[in-house]
Amino acid sequence: MSGTLNKVMLIGYLGEDVKMHYFDGGNCIGRFSLATNEVYINKTTSEKISSTEWHNIVVRNKAAELCEKYLSKGDKIYVEGRIKSRQWQAEDGSTKYITEIQAIDFTFLTTKKESEANKENKPIEPTKNANFDPENNGLPVNDLPF
């Protein structure tokens, strides 16, 4: 073991629908923003302060396809993963930077599909606790995505 740890756990709301990108060979990546909120009281003014932090989430292959199928803007999700930063050259020649959360595990807490099914009293497909191995191109650890 190297003596370091890069682990992130978030519970938040999707700021947008999952955006998919497909590659040659059948691989794909899904991206979406996730909002987490913090509320606290300013000790000096006793004012309630609320702040939102936005996170860039990346899911791969079957995990991405599950997210695209079941998630949409406003849904609540638990995401576990690791932080990864990258840079690239923009068309104007400037260097751009982004920090992303590479999702390894996630649980759908509320989805639009669930809400609609609850209104109509219809059963939904199970979608909880999808555990994916990023070292295996995002494929399920034991080939069971839930």
PDB file of C-alpha atoms in Angstrom:
ATOM      1  CA  MET A   1       0.000   0.000   0.000  1.00  0.00           C
ATOM      2  CA  SER A   2       1.270   3.451  -0.896  1.00  0.00           C
ATOM      3  CA  GLY A   3       0.086   5.189   2.281  1.00  0.00           C
ATOM      4  CA  THR A   4      -2.258   7.615   0.493  1.00  0.00           C
ATOM      5  CA  LEU A   5      -6.004   7.797  -0.012  1.00  0.00           C
ATOM      6  CA  ASN A   6      -8.084   9.572  -2.646  1.00  0.00           C
ATOM      7  CA  LYS A   7     -11.740   8.993  -1.729  1.00  0.00           C
ATOM      8  CA  VAL A   8     -14.787  11.238  -2.033  1.00  0.00           C
ATOM      9  CA  MET A   9     -18.333  10.631  -0.784  1.00  0.00           C
ATOM     10  CA  LEU A  10     -21.096  13.005  -1.882  1.00  0.00           C
ATOM     11  CA  ILE A  11     -24.872  13.194  -1.575  1.00  0.00           C
ATOM     12  CA  GLY A  12     -26.393  15.806  -3.828  1.00  0.00           C
ATOM     13  CA  TYR A  13     -28.744  16.750  -6.631  1.00  0.00           C
ATOM     14  CA  LEU A  14     -28.096  16.543 -10.374  1.00  0.00           C
ATOM     15  CA  GLY A  15     -27.788  20.004 -11.895  1.00  0.00           C
ATOM     16  CA  GLU A  16     -28.412  18.648 -15.398  1.00  0.00           C
ATOM     17  CA  ASP A  17     -29.280  15.470 -17.275  1.00  0.00           C
ATOM     18  CA  VAL A  18     -26.439  13.003 -17.876  1.00  0.00           C
ATOM     19  CA  LYS A  19     -24.459  13.917 -21.012  1.00  0.00           C
ATOM     20  CA  MET A  20     -23.107  10.869 -22.837  1.00  0.00           C
ATOM     21  CA  HIS A  21     -19.999  10.623 -25.021  1.00  0.00           C
ATOM     22  CA  TYR A  22     -19.421   7.450 -27.077  1.00  0.00           C
ATOM     23  CA  PHE A  23     -16.064   6.191 -28.352  1.00  0.00           C
ATOM     24  CA  ASP A  24     -14.894   3.675 -30.923  1.00  0.00           C
ATOM     25  CA  GLY A  25     -14.942   0.175 -29.488  1.00  0.00           C
ATOM     26  CA  GLY A  26     -18.209   0.658 -27.605  1.00  0.00           C
ATOM     27  CA  ASN A  27     -16.901   2.499 -24.542  1.00  0.00           C
ATOM     28  CA  CYS A  28     -18.706   5.553 -23.231  1.00  0.00           C
ATOM     29  CA  ILE A  29     -18.502   8.247 -20.566  1.00  0.00           C
ATOM     30  CA  GLY A  30     -21.365  10.012 -18.836  1.00  0.00           C
ATOM     31  CA  ARG A  31     -20.923  13.418 -17.228  1.00  0.00           C
ATOM     32  CA  PHE A  32     -23.175  15.475 -14.978  1.00  0.00           C
ATOM     33  CA  SER A  33     -22.919  18.209 -12.385  1.00  0.00           C
ATOM     34  CA  LEU A  34     -23.878  17.479  -8.779  1.00  0.00           C
ATOM     35  CA  ALA A  35     -24.857  20.161  -6.264  1.00  0.00           C
ATOM     36  CA  THR A  36     -24.174  19.795  -2.550  1.00  0.00           C
ATOM     37  CA  ASN A  37     -25.460  22.355  -0.043  1.00  0.00           C
ATOM     38  CA  GLU A  38     -24.114  23.591   3.262  1.00  0.00           C
ATOM     39  CA  VAL A  39     -26.210  25.596   5.705  1.00  0.00           C
ATOM     40  CA  TYR A  40     -24.762  27.238   8.802  1.00  0.00           C
ATOM     41  CA  ILE A  41     -25.407  30.156  11.158  1.00  0.00           C
ATOM     42  CA  ASN A  42     -23.059  33.159  11.118  1.00  0.00           C
ATOM     43  CA  LYS A  43     -22.078  33.495  14.799  1.00  0.00           C
ATOM     44  CA  THR A  44     -21.640  37.267  14.550  1.00  0.00           C
ATOM     45  CA  THR A  45     -24.916  38.142  12.808  1.00  0.00           C
ATOM     46  CA  SER A  46     -26.994  35.010  13.628  1.00  0.00           C
ATOM     47  CA  GLU A  47     -27.831  34.988   9.925  1.00  0.00           C
ATOM     48  CA  LYS A  48     -28.548  31.648   8.250  1.00  0.00           C
ATOM     49  CA  ILE A  49     -26.010  31.163   5.438  1.00  0.00           C
ATOM     50  CA  SER A  50     -26.517  28.675   2.625  1.00  0.00           C
ATOM     51  CA  SER A  51     -23.876  27.832   0.034  1.00  0.00           C
ATOM     52  CA  THR A  52     -23.836  25.403  -2.876  1.00  0.00           C
ATOM     53  CA  GLU A  53     -20.781  23.563  -4.158  1.00  0.00           C
ATOM     54  CA  TRP A  54     -20.836  22.116  -7.689  1.00  0.00           C
ATOM     55  CA  HIS A  55     -19.006  18.874  -8.530  1.00  0.00           C
ATOM     56  CA  ASN A  56     -18.230  17.437 -11.980  1.00  0.00           C
ATOM     57  CA  ILE A  57     -19.088  13.720 -11.927  1.00  0.00           C
ATOM     58  CA  VAL A  58     -17.765  11.220 -14.485  1.00  0.00           C
ATOM     59  CA  VAL A  59     -19.122   7.668 -14.876  1.00  0.00           C
ATOM     60  CA  ARG A  60     -17.963   5.096 -17.409  1.00  0.00           C
ATOM     61  CA  ASN A  61     -19.465   2.411 -19.625  1.00  0.00           C
ATOM     62  CA  LYS A  62     -22.310   0.412 -18.031  1.00  0.00           C
ATOM     63  CA  ALA A  63     -22.411   2.765 -15.039  1.00  0.00           C
ATOM     64  CA  ALA A  64     -22.833   5.709 -17.423  1.00  0.00           C
ATOM     65  CA  GLU A  65     -25.616   3.911 -19.291  1.00  0.00           C
ATOM     66  CA  LEU A  66     -27.458   3.214 -16.017  1.00  0.00           C
ATOM     67  CA  CYS A  67     -27.156   6.854 -14.980  1.00  0.00           C
ATOM     68  CA  GLU A  68     -28.397   8.071 -18.355  1.00  0.00           C
ATOM     69  CA  LYS A  69     -31.364   5.685 -18.220  1.00  0.00           C
ATOM     70  CA  TYR A  70     -32.523   6.434 -14.668  1.00  0.00           C
ATOM     71  CA  LEU A  71     -31.276   9.903 -13.708  1.00  0.00           C
ATOM     72  CA  SER A  72     -32.315  13.385 -14.715  1.00  0.00           C
ATOM     73  CA  LYS A  73     -31.906  16.948 -13.485  1.00  0.00           C
ATOM     74  CA  GLY A  74     -33.010  17.326  -9.853  1.00  0.00           C
ATOM     75  CA  ASP A  75     -32.555  13.676  -8.842  1.00  0.00           C
ATOM     76  CA  LYS A  76     -30.752  12.914  -5.582  1.00  0.00           C
ATOM     77  CA  ILE A  77     -27.786  10.510  -5.667  1.00  0.00           C
ATOM     78  CA  TYR A  78     -24.997   9.226  -3.434  1.00  0.00           C
ATOM     79  CA  VAL A  79     -21.653   9.089  -5.264  1.00  0.00           C
ATOM     80  CA  GLU A  80     -18.408   7.570  -4.074  1.00  0.00           C
ATOM     81  CA  GLY A  81     -15.244   7.991  -6.073  1.00  0.00           C
ATOM     82  CA  ARG A  82     -11.902   9.726  -6.375  1.00  0.00           C
ATOM     83  CA  ILE A  83     -10.770  13.218  -7.329  1.00  0.00           C
ATOM     84  CA  LYS A  84      -9.007  13.619 -10.643  1.00  0.00           C
ATOM     85  CA  SER A  85      -7.733  16.868 -12.170  1.00  0.00           C
ATOM     86  CA  ARG A  86      -6.861  17.322 -15.819  1.00  0.00           C
ATOM     87  CA  GLN A  87      -5.929  20.060 -18.249  1.00  0.00           C
ATOM     88  CA  TRP A  88      -6.253  20.668 -21.983  1.00  0.00           C
ATOM     89  CA  GLN A  89      -5.606  23.307 -24.609  1.00  0.00           C
ATOM     90  CA  ALA A  90      -8.674  25.315 -25.666  1.00  0.00           C
ATOM     91  CA  GLU A  91      -9.207  26.405 -29.257  1.00  0.00           C
ATOM     92  CA  ASP A  92      -7.931  29.871 -28.365  1.00  0.00           C
ATOM     93  CA  GLY A  93      -4.650  28.354 -27.122  1.00  0.00           C
ATOM     94  CA  SER A  94      -5.340  28.911 -23.428  1.00  0.00           C
ATOM     95  CA  THR A  95      -4.847  26.107 -20.929  1.00  0.00           C
ATOM     96  CA  LYS A  96      -8.060  24.934 -19.251  1.00  0.00           C
ATOM     97  CA  TYR A  97      -8.280  22.991 -16.000  1.00  0.00           C
ATOM     98  CA  ILE A  98     -11.040  20.882 -14.467  1.00  0.00           C
ATOM     99  CA  THR A  99     -11.394  18.802 -11.319  1.00  0.00           C
ATOM    100  CA  GLU A 100     -13.726  15.821 -11.589  1.00  0.00           C
ATOM    101  CA  ILE A 101     -15.035  13.043  -9.396  1.00  0.00           C
ATOM    102  CA  GLN A 102     -14.444   9.675 -11.064  1.00  0.00           C
ATOM    103  CA  ALA A 103     -17.418   7.674  -9.757  1.00  0.00           C
ATOM    104  CA  ILE A 104     -16.677   4.181  -8.459  1.00  0.00           C
ATOM    105  CA  ASP A 105     -19.925   3.473  -6.603  1.00  0.00           C
ATOM    106  CA  PHE A 106     -23.299   5.181  -6.515  1.00  0.00           C
ATOM    107  CA  THR A 107     -26.793   4.793  -5.134  1.00  0.00           C
ATOM    108  CA  PHE A 108     -29.855   6.454  -6.661  1.00  0.00           C
ATOM    109  CA  LEU A 109     -31.689   8.033  -3.723  1.00  0.00           C
ATOM    110  CA  THR A 110     -34.593   9.631  -5.616  1.00  0.00           C
ATOM    111  CA  THR A 111     -35.189   9.628  -9.347  1.00  0.00           C
ATOM    112  CA  LYS A 112     -37.806  11.215 -11.568  1.00  0.00           C
ATOM    113  CA  LYS A 113     -38.771   7.712 -12.704  1.00  0.00           C
ATOM    114  CA  GLU A 114     -39.296   6.677  -9.041  1.00  0.00           C
ATOM    115  CA  SER A 115     -41.413   9.745  -8.335  1.00  0.00           C
ATOM    116  CA  GLU A 116     -43.611   9.073 -11.357  1.00  0.00           C
ATOM    117  CA  ALA A 117     -43.949   5.379 -10.418  1.00  0.00           C
ATOM    118  CA  ASN A 118     -44.915   6.276  -6.841  1.00  0.00           C
ATOM    119  CA  LYS A 119     -47.650   8.598  -8.147  1.00  0.00           C
ATOM    120  CA  GLU A 120     -49.024   5.784 -10.299  1.00  0.00           C
ATOM    121  CA  ASN A 121     -48.281   2.992  -7.756  1.00  0.00           C
ATOM    122  CA  LYS A 122     -46.179   1.111 -10.308  1.00  0.00           C
ATOM    123  CA  PRO A 123     -43.123  -0.978  -9.369  1.00  0.00           C
ATOM    124  CA  ILE A 124     -39.769   0.265 -10.630  1.00  0.00           C
ATOM    125  CA  GLU A 125     -36.639  -1.556 -11.656  1.00  0.00           C
ATOM    126  CA  PRO A 126     -34.018  -1.804  -8.878  1.00  0.00           C
ATOM    127  CA  THR A 127     -31.201   0.715  -9.352  1.00  0.00           C
ATOM    128  CA  LYS A 128     -29.435   0.886  -6.009  1.00  0.00           C
ATOM    129  CA  ASN A 129     -25.812   0.195  -5.043  1.00  0.00           C
ATOM    130  CA  ALA A 130     -24.165  -0.135  -8.439  1.00  0.00           C
ATOM    131  CA  ASN A 131     -20.530  -0.932  -7.632  1.00  0.00           C
ATOM    132  CA  PHE A 132     -18.144  -0.491 -10.564  1.00  0.00           C
ATOM    133  CA  ASP A 133     -14.450  -1.179 -10.955  1.00  0.00           C
ATOM    134  CA  PRO A 134     -12.679   1.763 -12.644  1.00  0.00           C
ATOM    135  CA  GLU A 135      -9.690  -0.488 -13.358  1.00  0.00           C
ATOM    136  CA  ASN A 136     -12.001  -2.713 -15.415  1.00  0.00           C
ATOM    137  CA  ASN A 137     -13.199   0.094 -17.740  1.00  0.00           C
ATOM    138  CA  GLY A 138     -16.160   0.791 -15.467  1.00  0.00           C
ATOM    139  CA  LEU A 139     -17.621  -2.692 -15.729  1.00  0.00           C
ATOM    140  CA  PRO A 140     -19.519  -4.113 -12.738  1.00  0.00           C
ATOM    141  CA  VAL A 141     -17.352  -5.817 -10.122  1.00  0.00           C
ATOM    142  CA  ASN A 142     -19.394  -9.011 -10.133  1.00  0.00           C
ATOM    143  CA  ASP A 143     -21.309  -8.244 -13.355  1.00  0.00           C
ATOM    144  CA  LEU A 144     -24.467  -7.392 -11.374  1.00  0.00           C
ATOM    145  CA  PRO A 145     -25.078  -3.647 -11.601  1.00  0.00           C
ATOM    146  CA  PHE A 146     -27.502  -3.591  -8.642  1.00  0.00           C
TER     147      PHE A 146
END
